Each structure stands twice: as C-alpha cells, then as structure tokens.
mmCIF file of C-alpha atoms in Angstrom:
data_model
loop_
_atom_site.group_PDB
_atom_site.id
_atom_site.type_symbol
_atom_site.label_atom_id
_atom_site.label_comp_id
_atom_site.label_asym_id
_atom_site.label_seq_id
_atom_site.Cartn_x
_atom_site.Cartn_y
_atom_site.Cartn_z
ATOM 1 C CA MET A 1 5.513 -4.909 18.607
ATOM 2 C CA LYS A 2 5.312 -0.883 17.872
ATOM 3 C CA ARG A 3 2.061 0.770 16.832
ATOM 4 C CA ILE A 4 1.915 1.558 13.278
ATOM 5 C CA THR A 5 -0.467 2.854 10.810
ATOM 6 C CA ILE A 6 -2.358 0.676 7.819
ATOM 7 C CA ALA A 7 -3.758 1.837 4.809
ATOM 8 C CA ILE A 8 -5.743 0.124 2.835
ATOM 9 C CA ASP A 9 -6.440 1.562 -0.763
ATOM 10 C CA GLY A 10 -8.457 0.008 -3.888
ATOM 11 C CA HIS A 11 -11.123 -0.377 -6.088
ATOM 12 C CA SER A 12 -15.004 -0.695 -4.469
ATOM 13 C CA SER A 13 -16.137 -3.987 -3.911
ATOM 14 C CA CYS A 14 -13.029 -5.216 -3.773
ATOM 15 C CA GLY A 15 -13.443 -6.738 0.093
ATOM 16 C CA LYS A 16 -10.669 -4.315 1.314
ATOM 17 C CA SER A 17 -13.744 -2.851 4.457
ATOM 18 C CA THR A 18 -14.009 -6.502 5.531
ATOM 19 C CA MET A 19 -9.743 -7.269 5.219
ATOM 20 C CA ALA A 20 -9.482 -3.965 7.344
ATOM 21 C CA LYS A 21 -12.140 -4.507 9.654
ATOM 22 C CA ASP A 22 -11.075 -8.106 10.545
ATOM 23 C CA LEU A 23 -7.559 -7.218 10.811
ATOM 24 C CA ALA A 24 -8.028 -3.895 13.590
ATOM 25 C CA ARG A 25 -9.767 -6.560 15.765
ATOM 26 C CA GLU A 26 -7.487 -9.036 15.491
ATOM 27 C CA VAL A 27 -4.591 -6.358 16.059
ATOM 28 C CA GLY A 28 -6.900 -4.216 18.620
ATOM 29 C CA TYR A 29 -6.314 -0.989 16.676
ATOM 30 C CA ILE A 30 -9.228 1.390 15.287
ATOM 31 C CA TYR A 31 -10.514 0.917 12.288
ATOM 32 C CA VAL A 32 -12.195 3.728 10.496
ATOM 33 C CA ASP A 33 -13.668 3.250 7.160
ATOM 34 C CA THR A 34 -13.291 6.346 5.001
ATOM 35 C CA GLY A 35 -15.694 4.932 2.433
ATOM 36 C CA ALA A 36 -18.716 5.204 4.901
ATOM 37 C CA MET A 37 -17.802 8.992 5.392
ATOM 38 C CA TYR A 38 -18.250 9.961 1.781
ATOM 39 C CA ARG A 39 -21.267 7.538 1.576
ATOM 40 C CA CYS A 40 -22.529 9.566 4.839
ATOM 41 C CA VAL A 41 -22.257 13.053 3.203
ATOM 42 C CA THR A 42 -24.202 11.506 -0.115
ATOM 43 C CA LEU A 43 -27.135 10.248 1.984
ATOM 44 C CA TYR A 44 -26.966 13.454 3.762
ATOM 45 C CA ALA A 45 -27.367 15.376 0.471
ATOM 46 C CA LEU A 46 -30.097 12.761 -1.038
ATOM 47 C CA ARG A 47 -31.974 13.252 1.766
ATOM 48 C CA HIS A 48 -31.995 17.076 2.096
ATOM 49 C CA GLY A 49 -32.389 17.699 -1.874
ATOM 50 C CA LEU A 50 -28.769 18.489 -3.099
ATOM 51 C CA PHE A 51 -28.896 16.786 -5.734
ATOM 52 C CA THR A 52 -31.061 18.599 -8.747
ATOM 53 C CA ASP A 53 -31.294 18.302 -12.410
ATOM 54 C CA ALA A 54 -28.388 20.517 -12.975
ATOM 55 C CA GLY A 55 -26.072 18.246 -10.866
ATOM 56 C CA ILE A 56 -24.917 18.827 -6.979
ATOM 57 C CA ASP A 57 -25.483 22.107 -5.547
ATOM 58 C CA GLU A 58 -22.210 22.433 -4.568
ATOM 59 C CA ASP A 59 -22.639 25.648 -2.555
ATOM 60 C CA GLY A 60 -25.732 24.266 -0.942
ATOM 61 C CA LEU A 61 -23.841 21.459 0.192
ATOM 62 C CA ARG A 62 -21.152 23.766 1.771
ATOM 63 C CA ARG A 63 -22.900 25.916 3.945
ATOM 64 C CA GLN A 64 -24.347 22.422 5.228
ATOM 65 C CA LEU A 65 -21.149 20.515 5.762
ATOM 66 C CA PRO A 66 -20.463 21.544 9.070
ATOM 67 C CA GLN A 67 -24.408 20.658 10.154
ATOM 68 C CA ILE A 68 -22.877 16.856 9.093
ATOM 69 C CA HIS A 69 -21.409 14.627 12.182
ATOM 70 C CA ILE A 70 -19.818 10.811 11.055
ATOM 71 C CA THR A 71 -19.327 8.811 14.037
ATOM 72 C CA PHE A 72 -18.389 5.502 14.363
ATOM 73 C CA GLN A 73 -19.605 2.907 17.089
ATOM 74 C CA PHE A 74 -18.424 -0.755 17.577
ATOM 75 C CA ASN A 75 -21.248 -2.856 17.769
ATOM 76 C CA ALA A 76 -20.487 -6.001 20.138
ATOM 77 C CA GLU A 77 -22.629 -8.061 18.296
ATOM 78 C CA ALA A 78 -21.530 -7.916 14.698
ATOM 79 C CA GLY A 79 -18.278 -7.434 16.308
ATOM 80 C CA ARG A 80 -17.385 -4.574 13.525
ATOM 81 C CA PRO A 81 -18.125 0.036 13.727
ATOM 82 C CA ASP A 82 -21.696 1.002 12.672
ATOM 83 C CA THR A 83 -21.480 4.241 10.844
ATOM 84 C CA TYR A 84 -23.882 6.662 12.548
ATOM 85 C CA LEU A 85 -24.756 10.188 10.759
ATOM 86 C CA ASN A 86 -25.566 12.718 13.158
ATOM 87 C CA GLY A 87 -26.949 10.062 15.854
ATOM 88 C CA GLU A 88 -28.657 8.016 13.224
ATOM 89 C CA LEU A 89 -27.488 4.480 12.450
ATOM 90 C CA VAL A 90 -27.099 4.519 8.805
ATOM 91 C CA GLU A 91 -24.876 1.222 8.332
ATOM 92 C CA ARG A 92 -27.712 -0.122 6.039
ATOM 93 C CA ASP A 93 -29.128 3.144 4.234
ATOM 94 C CA ILE A 94 -25.379 3.837 3.141
ATOM 95 C CA ARG A 95 -25.064 0.692 1.576
ATOM 96 C CA SER A 96 -27.904 0.883 -1.116
ATOM 97 C CA MET A 97 -27.806 1.437 -4.311
ATOM 98 C CA GLU A 98 -28.957 4.876 -4.295
ATOM 99 C CA VAL A 99 -25.892 5.985 -2.426
ATOM 100 C CA SER A 100 -23.500 3.576 -4.568
ATOM 101 C CA SER A 101 -24.753 5.416 -7.426
ATOM 102 C CA HIS A 102 -24.380 8.958 -6.220
ATOM 103 C CA VAL A 103 -21.172 8.812 -4.149
ATOM 104 C CA SER A 104 -18.254 9.661 -6.597
ATOM 105 C CA PRO A 105 -19.832 12.649 -7.813
ATOM 106 C CA ILE A 106 -19.763 13.756 -4.139
ATOM 107 C CA ALA A 107 -15.906 12.285 -3.880
ATOM 108 C CA THR A 108 -14.475 13.924 -6.344
ATOM 109 C CA LEU A 109 -15.199 17.473 -4.409
ATOM 110 C CA GLY A 110 -12.633 19.084 -3.103
ATOM 111 C CA PHE A 111 -14.427 20.799 -0.358
ATOM 112 C CA VAL A 112 -15.619 17.444 0.981
ATOM 113 C CA ARG A 113 -11.996 15.833 0.554
ATOM 114 C CA GLU A 114 -10.291 18.057 2.433
ATOM 115 C CA ALA A 115 -12.565 17.911 5.344
ATOM 116 C CA MET A 116 -13.134 14.289 5.465
ATOM 117 C CA VAL A 117 -8.982 14.248 5.242
ATOM 118 C CA ALA A 118 -9.563 16.336 8.061
ATOM 119 C CA GLN A 119 -11.224 13.858 10.397
ATOM 120 C CA GLN A 120 -9.268 10.816 9.312
ATOM 121 C CA GLN A 121 -6.177 12.456 9.544
ATOM 122 C CA LEU A 122 -7.167 13.088 13.266
ATOM 123 C CA MET A 123 -8.703 9.754 14.119
ATOM 124 C CA GLY A 124 -5.119 8.447 12.930
ATOM 125 C CA LYS A 125 -2.880 10.911 14.734
ATOM 126 C CA ASP A 126 -1.768 8.119 17.744
ATOM 127 C CA LYS A 127 -1.233 5.374 15.046
ATOM 128 C CA GLY A 128 -2.634 2.163 16.183
ATOM 129 C CA VAL A 129 -5.107 2.598 13.149
ATOM 130 C CA VAL A 130 -6.509 0.884 10.354
ATOM 131 C CA MET A 131 -7.807 2.475 7.881
ATOM 132 C CA ASP A 132 -9.190 2.028 4.286
ATOM 133 C CA GLY A 133 -10.438 4.243 1.103
ATOM 134 C CA ARG A 134 -9.555 5.413 -2.235
ATOM 135 C CA ASP A 135 -6.763 7.628 -1.088
ATOM 136 C CA ILE A 136 -5.197 6.443 2.524
ATOM 137 C CA GLY A 137 -1.378 5.787 1.139
ATOM 138 C CA THR A 138 -1.339 8.781 -1.061
ATOM 139 C CA VAL A 139 -2.950 11.600 0.571
ATOM 140 C CA VAL A 140 -4.602 11.128 4.618
ATOM 141 C CA PHE A 141 -1.129 8.959 5.094
ATOM 142 C CA PRO A 142 1.848 9.079 2.891
ATOM 143 C CA ASP A 143 3.573 8.116 5.512
ATOM 144 C CA ALA A 144 1.819 4.933 6.897
ATOM 145 C CA GLU A 145 3.998 2.041 7.806
ATOM 146 C CA LEU A 146 2.035 -0.212 5.972
ATOM 147 C CA LYS A 147 0.674 -0.172 2.748
ATOM 148 C CA VAL A 148 -1.578 -1.756 0.999
ATOM 149 C CA PHE A 149 -3.495 -1.890 -2.741
ATOM 150 C CA VAL A 150 -6.243 -4.081 -3.211
ATOM 151 C CA THR A 151 -7.941 -5.033 -6.776
ATOM 152 C CA ALA A 152 -10.004 -7.713 -8.183
ATOM 153 C CA SER A 153 -11.912 -7.820 -11.877
ATOM 154 C CA ALA A 154 -15.046 -6.078 -12.091
ATOM 155 C CA GLU A 155 -17.395 -9.253 -12.789
ATOM 156 C CA VAL A 156 -15.946 -10.441 -9.331
ATOM 157 C CA ARG A 157 -16.079 -7.449 -7.152
ATOM 158 C CA ALA A 158 -20.120 -6.589 -9.265
ATOM 159 C CA GLN A 159 -20.467 -10.738 -7.845
ATOM 160 C CA ARG A 160 -19.306 -9.902 -4.597
ATOM 161 C CA ARG A 161 -21.496 -6.553 -3.933
ATOM 162 C CA TYR A 162 -24.378 -8.763 -5.797
ATOM 163 C CA ASP A 163 -24.270 -11.371 -3.112
ATOM 164 C CA GLU A 164 -23.725 -8.690 0.117
ATOM 165 C CA LEU A 165 -26.937 -6.747 -1.135
ATOM 166 C CA LYS A 166 -28.946 -10.255 -1.358
ATOM 167 C CA GLY A 167 -27.335 -11.304 1.863
ATOM 168 C CA LYS A 168 -28.958 -8.600 3.303
ATOM 169 C CA GLY A 169 -32.636 -9.014 2.089
ATOM 170 C CA MET A 170 -32.154 -6.033 -0.389
ATOM 171 C CA GLU A 171 -33.226 -5.541 -3.959
ATOM 172 C CA ALA A 172 -30.348 -6.141 -6.211
ATOM 173 C CA ASP A 173 -29.574 -6.627 -9.812
ATOM 174 C CA TYR A 174 -26.288 -7.957 -10.989
ATOM 175 C CA ALA A 175 -25.782 -5.668 -14.379
ATOM 176 C CA ASP A 176 -26.888 -2.925 -12.834
ATOM 177 C CA ILE A 177 -24.176 -3.155 -9.955
ATOM 178 C CA LEU A 178 -21.254 -4.087 -12.178
ATOM 179 C CA LYS A 179 -22.299 -0.937 -14.800
ATOM 180 C CA ASN A 180 -22.273 0.840 -11.620
ATOM 181 C CA VAL A 181 -18.700 -0.761 -10.391
ATOM 182 C CA GLN A 182 -17.040 0.046 -13.955
ATOM 183 C CA GLU A 183 -18.544 3.692 -13.585
ATOM 184 C CA ARG A 184 -17.581 4.256 -10.110
ATOM 185 C CA ASP A 185 -13.943 2.604 -11.241
ATOM 186 C CA TYR A 186 -13.450 5.441 -14.183
ATOM 187 C CA ILE A 187 -14.662 8.419 -12.008
ATOM 188 C CA ASP A 188 -12.786 7.520 -9.069
ATOM 189 C CA SER A 189 -9.196 6.519 -10.848
ATOM 190 C CA HIS A 190 -9.908 9.934 -13.154
ATOM 191 C CA ARG A 191 -11.073 12.726 -10.921
ATOM 192 C CA GLU A 192 -9.086 16.121 -10.325
ATOM 193 C CA VAL A 193 -8.487 15.631 -6.193
ATOM 194 C CA SER A 194 -6.970 13.116 -4.964
ATOM 195 C CA PRO A 195 -7.721 10.313 -7.625
ATOM 196 C CA LEU A 196 -7.447 6.533 -6.614
ATOM 197 C CA ARG A 197 -3.938 4.826 -7.566
ATOM 198 C CA LYS A 198 -1.368 2.339 -5.782
ATOM 199 C CA ALA A 199 1.143 4.316 -3.926
ATOM 200 C CA ASP A 200 4.560 4.016 -4.967
ATOM 201 C CA ASP A 201 5.444 1.698 -1.942
ATOM 202 C CA ALA A 202 2.177 0.053 -1.442
ATOM 203 C CA ILE A 203 1.796 -3.986 -1.840
ATOM 204 C CA LEU A 204 -0.295 -5.175 -4.452
ATOM 205 C CA LEU A 205 -2.641 -7.814 -3.986
ATOM 206 C CA ASP A 206 -5.368 -8.545 -6.338
ATOM 207 C CA ASN A 207 -7.536 -10.973 -4.484
ATOM 208 C CA SER A 208 -9.998 -12.016 -7.611
ATOM 209 C CA ALA A 209 -9.271 -15.885 -6.644
ATOM 210 C CA MET A 210 -8.742 -15.900 -3.156
ATOM 211 C CA THR A 211 -10.923 -16.632 0.066
ATOM 212 C CA ILE A 212 -11.653 -14.628 2.984
ATOM 213 C CA ALA A 213 -9.226 -16.783 4.847
ATOM 214 C CA GLN A 214 -6.535 -16.634 2.562
ATOM 215 C CA GLN A 215 -6.955 -12.424 2.545
ATOM 216 C CA LYS A 216 -6.443 -12.352 6.323
ATOM 217 C CA GLU A 217 -3.783 -14.650 6.536
ATOM 218 C CA TRP A 218 -1.909 -13.142 3.832
ATOM 219 C CA LEU A 219 -2.796 -9.128 5.640
ATOM 220 C CA MET A 220 -1.518 -10.650 9.163
ATOM 221 C CA GLU A 221 1.620 -11.782 7.397
ATOM 222 C CA ARG A 222 2.139 -8.075 5.790
ATOM 223 C CA PHE A 223 1.384 -6.789 9.339
ATOM 224 C CA ARG A 224 3.694 -8.942 10.835
ATOM 225 C CA GLU A 225 6.864 -8.054 9.001
ATOM 226 C CA ALA A 226 5.928 -4.003 9.254
ATOM 227 C CA ALA A 227 5.578 -4.286 12.612
ATOM 228 C CA GLY A 228 8.430 -5.705 13.658
#
C-alpha cells in the first residue's frame, strides 16, 4: 500500500480523535491531534493572564507565541500519544471545561491558526500521517488522499463528553457541556479564518448511532480503498 495523508475533520466531541488515534496505531502512521495544539495555546493564555475582561490580549499572545512549544510523546501504557506544553504533560489539563470554554475564541485568531497550520504541515510533509481537527481537509492538507468529515447530534456529543470527563474523575454537568458544544459549533462554523466546513471531496460520517468498533471498521475500509 502507498503512504497517504488522512484528514479527519468534524464537530467537537464527535469522536474523531479516538478514530484517528486508533487508525494511526493500526496502520503504523503518525497521529497529530491539532485540537490539542489549540487547547495548549488556550491553556498557556489562561495561565499567563491573557484572557481579560476586555477579551483576549492579542498583542501579548502574539509576542509570547514563539515561547509556546507543543510536542506529542507516545504513551506505551495507554497506546496513544500524550500532549506536552513546554515539556509539561498537559493531556488532562487541556481537556478541562475551563479550556473547552475558552478554546474557540483562541482558534479564531488568524495569527494563531497561521502558526499552528505551519507546524501541522511540517509534521505531515512526508505523508504517513493521520491528522484530525477542523480545517485539515480544507486548509492544512487540501490534497489529502483520504478526507473524512465526522458529525453527530449535539446531544449525543454532549453525553460522550460528559461520560469522558466523569470517567477521568473530573467534574461535569451535562447542561453546561451541551451549551458549550452548541456554542463551539456556532463559533467554529462562523469564524472568518478557516471556518469548520466539509471539504467538497470529504466523506461524511454521522456516527450518532455507531459504536467505536463500528467506526473503526468503517474507517479502516475507507483507508484500504484510498491507500490501494
């Protein structure tokens, strides 16, 4: 089989990261969670007081962006990569509701997206990569051989997010999560820079009623078709 680039886009909490991670491990590809990269920038901004009553301190974030170093290291025990911010393991921190409720405004900033896209394109320049996010098939890798756009109902996605947080022993409120999911959908789809949209040549997957096993099987079939 030839080595290809796989772009998996979709709405928040629709399970695309789980699908992408599992596929990458199964076929021996590199996995890049682009959403985690924007969450890292958000966590940094929260920790350094760059969210103010007047909004995001864009000048401050722009100046400090070169100091934000994001890396992924494979976790053999979990069988998946962990996210590190400036050498610190932040996999748990970036999944908190505080970060979730602040990440969309950060992701709308053009200079942030430009910096992240440049890093993402560098990571995938040699192909053999599975990347998930909001604009992978439209902006980062418009020529990807396999593009999938994943969605599910807001209620299903909120329940999944709730179960995920509770499973990690973190505080969670379903109503708050549902509101956050709906707000992020609107912001992601209406931002001026790289809005969330399905690429014309992407395959649509609504996984509202699918199990993880069914999703894995579906995606593996699409991979075999695209990779020959």
